[in-house]
Structure formats: structure tokens, C-alpha cells
Amino acid sequence: MTTFRLEAFSDAVIAIIITIMVLEFKIPEGTSLEDLKPIIPIFISYLISFIYLGIYWNNHHHMFHITDTVNGGILWANLHLLFWLSLVPFTTGWMGEHHFEGSTLFIYGFNLLMAALAYFILQLTILKKMGKDSLLERALGSDIKGKMSPVLYILGMISSFYSPMLSGGFYILVALIWIIPDTRIERTLKEDQRLANESRGKHNL
């Protein structure tokens, strides 16, 4: 099976998730800037989650750009990822409505952690299908950022009960680590194309 339907479905789900988060905003009754103050925590939580969803969409797109076909295992692994991402509007809204209370930060961090693990499982499932020395395996390399993220999420969950600010700092740190576009796959594709061109040039000679 080609990746077209999987990518189209995933794009649609992520778009719906973002739309649901926007609907959490309640229009103030007044018209002054003071009336916007109660919405600030909700907006901050929305902004953080929007960035996270953008990161997942970006990386998901790049990963499937070098995945030619999918099987049943990849389809289910992708649905597993979408399940945890679909809970982001709930955990985001709860956290924003209760002004980043410790328990809400813990559940939000757990949601992020499970989404990260689901993405890792999807990645492993694709690598298993593509085999050793695949473009994806070469592009990922040691995957330092991928290994750091779960650790930072766990630290954020632990610290949520005694320092909500520190907890939020860990979650923001992960977003900042990933917000810079990941060019590993692009670099690997360019290198693979360069080697292919060199090989064709030598063959023509």
C-alpha cells in the first residue's frame, strides 16, 4: 500500500485536533483588554500545544517522504500515535482552564510522553519494514533529540507536584529543541542523490 491515504488521513486528524483546541477559547463578554486576561492561560497552553502538533506534523511528513509503502503494522502504529495526539485538546484545555495546576501539568506531560513513545514505535515499525541501511535509519543516526525528549517529559511530570513553573519549563524546552526544523532526512536524501549521480557519472565513463 502506498502512503498517500495514511498521510492524508493523518493530516486531516491533526487539522481537526488544532481546530478543536481553538474552539476552547470563549469569547469575552466585554470589549476591554482587561476582559482578555482570563483567556491568557488558555492561550499560552494553546500556543505550546500548537507548536507540538506542528512539530509532529512536520516530522511525520518528513518520515513518510522517504517511506515508499506501508503495511498493517505501520497503519496501526500510526493510529496509535493519532490516538495520543487526539487527547491533546483535552489535556491542553484542562491545563489552561486551571492555570497550570500541578496535576494538570502532570497529565499534560503524560500525554506528551505517550505521544513521543507512540512516534518512536511508529518509527521502529517503519525501520523494521524498510530493513537495515535504509535511508530513514541513516537519517536518524543516534537520534539524540528523540532520546532526550522522554527524559525531559518525565522530569517535567515529576517536578509538576512541587514546581509547576519548572515543570512547564521542561515541556517548553522539549518544544524549543524540536522547533528548529530537523534536516537529517533532507541531508540524507541529498547525500544519497549525490552518490547516485556520481555512480551514474562513473558508469557513463
Tab-separated table of C-alpha atoms in Angstrom:
chain	number	residue	atom	x	y	z
A	1	MET	CA	0.000	0.000	0.000
A	2	THR	CA	1.213	3.482	-0.791
A	3	THR	CA	1.495	6.121	1.920
A	4	PHE	CA	-0.978	8.561	0.313
A	5	ARG	CA	-4.111	7.616	2.266
A	6	LEU	CA	-2.218	7.324	5.550
A	7	GLU	CA	-0.673	10.781	5.123
A	8	ALA	CA	-3.971	12.357	4.008
A	9	PHE	CA	-5.830	10.848	6.969
A	10	SER	CA	-3.116	11.902	9.435
A	11	ASP	CA	-3.070	15.466	8.063
A	12	ALA	CA	-6.849	15.683	8.420
A	13	VAL	CA	-6.801	14.385	12.004
A	14	ILE	CA	-4.098	16.851	13.057
A	15	ALA	CA	-6.010	19.704	11.405
A	16	ILE	CA	-9.167	18.707	13.324
A	17	ILE	CA	-7.209	18.497	16.595
A	18	ILE	CA	-5.943	22.070	16.124
A	19	THR	CA	-9.464	23.243	15.273
A	20	ILE	CA	-10.864	21.654	18.435
A	21	MET	CA	-8.235	23.457	20.516
A	22	VAL	CA	-9.223	26.810	19.007
A	23	LEU	CA	-12.840	26.176	19.988
A	24	GLU	CA	-11.736	26.108	23.644
A	25	PHE	CA	-11.480	29.899	23.514
A	26	LYS	CA	-14.543	31.558	24.980
A	27	ILE	CA	-15.338	34.994	23.590
A	28	PRO	CA	-15.197	37.603	26.405
A	29	GLU	CA	-18.429	39.408	27.234
A	30	GLY	CA	-16.670	42.765	27.475
A	31	THR	CA	-14.632	44.674	24.911
A	32	SER	CA	-11.704	45.935	27.007
A	33	LEU	CA	-8.247	44.438	27.170
A	34	GLU	CA	-8.934	43.566	30.817
A	35	ASP	CA	-11.588	41.117	29.628
A	36	LEU	CA	-8.882	39.154	27.796
A	37	LYS	CA	-6.903	38.399	30.969
A	38	PRO	CA	-8.835	35.212	31.902
A	39	ILE	CA	-8.026	33.805	28.467
A	40	ILE	CA	-4.236	34.277	28.766
A	41	PRO	CA	-3.509	30.866	30.418
A	42	ILE	CA	-5.685	29.133	27.819
A	43	PHE	CA	-3.870	30.963	25.024
A	44	ILE	CA	-0.438	30.005	26.432
A	45	SER	CA	-1.435	26.338	26.701
A	46	TYR	CA	-2.879	26.500	23.164
A	47	LEU	CA	0.337	28.036	21.815
A	48	ILE	CA	2.518	25.321	23.387
A	49	SER	CA	0.288	22.534	22.070
A	50	PHE	CA	0.028	24.141	18.631
A	51	ILE	CA	3.822	24.121	18.403
A	52	TYR	CA	3.934	20.479	19.486
A	53	LEU	CA	1.348	19.461	16.894
A	54	GLY	CA	3.245	21.411	14.253
A	55	ILE	CA	6.426	19.556	15.182
A	56	TYR	CA	4.688	16.174	14.933
A	57	TRP	CA	3.125	17.091	11.587
A	58	ASN	CA	6.487	18.294	10.238
A	59	ASN	CA	8.435	15.214	11.355
A	60	HIS	CA	5.640	12.865	10.274
A	61	HIS	CA	5.711	14.424	6.801
A	62	HIS	CA	9.485	14.062	6.506
A	63	MET	CA	9.468	10.463	7.721
A	64	PHE	CA	6.836	9.349	5.236
A	65	HIS	CA	8.542	11.275	2.447
A	66	ILE	CA	11.158	8.506	2.389
A	67	THR	CA	8.709	5.684	3.156
A	68	ASP	CA	7.506	4.160	-0.110
A	69	THR	CA	4.867	1.742	1.127
A	70	VAL	CA	3.083	0.825	4.348
A	71	ASN	CA	1.737	-2.386	5.832
A	72	GLY	CA	-0.831	-3.215	8.506
A	73	GLY	CA	1.671	-2.776	11.333
A	74	ILE	CA	2.536	0.745	10.195
A	75	LEU	CA	-1.160	1.639	9.845
A	76	TRP	CA	-1.892	0.561	13.431
A	77	ALA	CA	1.254	2.240	14.772
A	78	ASN	CA	0.160	5.450	13.049
A	79	LEU	CA	-3.326	5.174	14.559
A	80	HIS	CA	-1.710	4.662	17.961
A	81	LEU	CA	0.135	7.958	17.519
A	82	LEU	CA	-3.030	9.755	16.403
A	83	PHE	CA	-4.871	8.424	19.467
A	84	TRP	CA	-2.489	10.175	21.855
A	85	LEU	CA	-2.398	13.328	19.732
A	86	SER	CA	-6.207	13.415	19.718
A	87	LEU	CA	-6.122	13.757	23.523
A	88	VAL	CA	-4.019	16.925	23.335
A	89	PRO	CA	-7.045	19.284	23.151
A	90	PHE	CA	-8.434	17.772	26.371
A	91	THR	CA	-5.180	17.930	28.360
A	92	THR	CA	-4.401	21.375	26.915
A	93	GLY	CA	-7.819	22.769	27.843
A	94	TRP	CA	-7.715	21.284	31.340
A	95	MET	CA	-4.263	22.739	31.959
A	96	GLY	CA	-5.224	26.188	30.665
A	97	GLU	CA	-8.574	26.372	32.466
A	98	HIS	CA	-6.943	25.542	35.815
A	99	HIS	CA	-3.994	27.907	35.355
A	100	PHE	CA	-1.281	25.223	35.150
A	101	GLU	CA	-2.033	23.442	38.418
A	102	GLY	CA	0.400	20.618	39.238
A	103	SER	CA	-1.988	17.750	38.500
A	104	THR	CA	-2.937	19.221	35.111
A	105	LEU	CA	0.734	19.631	34.197
A	106	PHE	CA	1.363	16.015	35.170
A	107	ILE	CA	-1.407	14.705	32.906
A	108	TYR	CA	-0.306	17.024	30.087
A	109	GLY	CA	3.242	15.696	30.410
A	110	PHE	CA	1.960	12.121	30.426
A	111	ASN	CA	0.056	12.859	27.204
A	112	LEU	CA	3.223	14.264	25.610
A	113	LEU	CA	5.279	11.312	26.813
A	114	MET	CA	2.854	8.746	25.378
A	115	ALA	CA	2.717	10.613	22.058
A	116	ALA	CA	6.528	10.580	21.920
A	117	LEU	CA	6.622	6.843	22.654
A	118	ALA	CA	3.932	6.245	20.015
A	119	TYR	CA	6.001	8.152	17.451
A	120	PHE	CA	9.052	6.084	18.420
A	121	ILE	CA	7.038	2.861	17.941
A	122	LEU	CA	5.868	4.092	14.520
A	123	GLN	CA	9.455	4.881	13.616
A	124	LEU	CA	10.638	1.415	14.674
A	125	THR	CA	7.807	-0.243	12.732
A	126	ILE	CA	8.815	1.619	9.567
A	127	LEU	CA	12.502	0.787	10.109
A	128	LYS	CA	11.618	-2.884	10.524
A	129	LYS	CA	9.797	-2.877	7.194
A	130	MET	CA	12.447	-0.893	5.314
A	131	GLY	CA	15.291	-3.072	6.562
A	132	LYS	CA	18.870	-2.295	7.523
A	133	ASP	CA	20.832	0.509	5.872
A	134	SER	CA	17.603	2.242	4.822
A	135	LEU	CA	17.502	5.983	4.192
A	136	LEU	CA	15.487	6.508	7.374
A	137	GLU	CA	17.961	4.587	9.524
A	138	ARG	CA	20.863	6.579	8.108
A	139	ALA	CA	18.965	9.848	8.565
A	140	LEU	CA	18.073	9.164	12.205
A	141	GLY	CA	21.609	8.308	13.235
A	142	SER	CA	21.987	8.347	17.005
A	143	ASP	CA	18.699	10.328	17.344
A	144	ILE	CA	19.883	12.283	20.394
A	145	LYS	CA	16.833	14.589	20.433
A	146	GLY	CA	14.487	11.620	20.257
A	147	LYS	CA	16.160	10.019	23.283
A	148	MET	CA	16.307	13.258	25.280
A	149	SER	CA	12.625	14.122	24.927
A	150	PRO	CA	11.106	11.305	27.054
A	151	VAL	CA	13.613	12.034	29.813
A	152	LEU	CA	12.635	15.720	29.866
A	153	TYR	CA	8.935	14.825	29.855
A	154	ILE	CA	9.433	12.555	32.874
A	155	LEU	CA	11.374	15.299	34.674
A	156	GLY	CA	8.514	17.687	33.910
A	157	MET	CA	5.963	15.226	35.302
A	158	ILE	CA	7.965	14.691	38.477
A	159	SER	CA	8.516	18.406	39.083
A	160	SER	CA	4.838	19.252	38.410
A	161	PHE	CA	3.916	18.463	42.027
A	162	TYR	CA	6.396	20.833	43.667
A	163	SER	CA	7.224	23.416	40.993
A	164	PRO	CA	4.691	23.988	38.200
A	165	MET	CA	6.942	26.631	36.661
A	166	LEU	CA	9.859	24.183	36.420
A	167	SER	CA	7.542	21.537	35.031
A	168	GLY	CA	6.312	23.872	32.308
A	169	GLY	CA	9.918	24.831	31.626
A	170	PHE	CA	10.800	21.215	30.804
A	171	TYR	CA	7.892	20.934	28.363
A	172	ILE	CA	8.808	24.222	26.691
A	173	LEU	CA	12.440	23.093	26.486
A	174	VAL	CA	11.448	19.990	24.509
A	175	ALA	CA	9.415	22.164	22.133
A	176	LEU	CA	12.379	24.512	21.661
A	177	ILE	CA	14.683	21.567	20.949
A	178	TRP	CA	12.374	20.345	18.177
A	179	ILE	CA	11.046	23.666	16.835
A	180	ILE	CA	14.186	24.101	14.732
A	181	PRO	CA	13.406	22.154	11.528
A	182	ASP	CA	15.035	18.721	11.552
A	183	THR	CA	17.109	18.482	8.371
A	184	ARG	CA	18.530	14.983	8.916
A	185	ILE	CA	16.275	13.359	6.339
A	186	GLU	CA	16.801	16.166	3.816
A	187	ARG	CA	20.582	15.907	4.214
A	188	THR	CA	20.461	12.138	3.805
A	189	LEU	CA	18.327	12.424	0.661
A	190	LYS	CA	20.726	14.962	-0.847
A	191	GLU	CA	23.725	12.778	0.008
A	192	ASP	CA	22.023	9.719	-1.476
A	193	GLN	CA	21.218	11.666	-4.641
A	194	ARG	CA	24.795	12.933	-4.883
A	195	LEU	CA	26.204	9.411	-4.577
A	196	ALA	CA	23.717	8.161	-7.162
A	197	ASN	CA	24.765	10.913	-9.583
A	198	GLU	CA	28.447	10.131	-9.028
A	199	SER	CA	27.771	6.431	-9.623
A	200	ARG	CA	25.938	7.191	-12.880
A	201	GLY	CA	28.773	9.504	-13.957
A	202	LYS	CA	31.386	6.795	-13.390
A	203	HIS	CA	29.202	4.248	-15.207
A	204	ASN	CA	28.900	6.553	-18.229
A	205	LEU	CA	32.665	6.940	-18.347
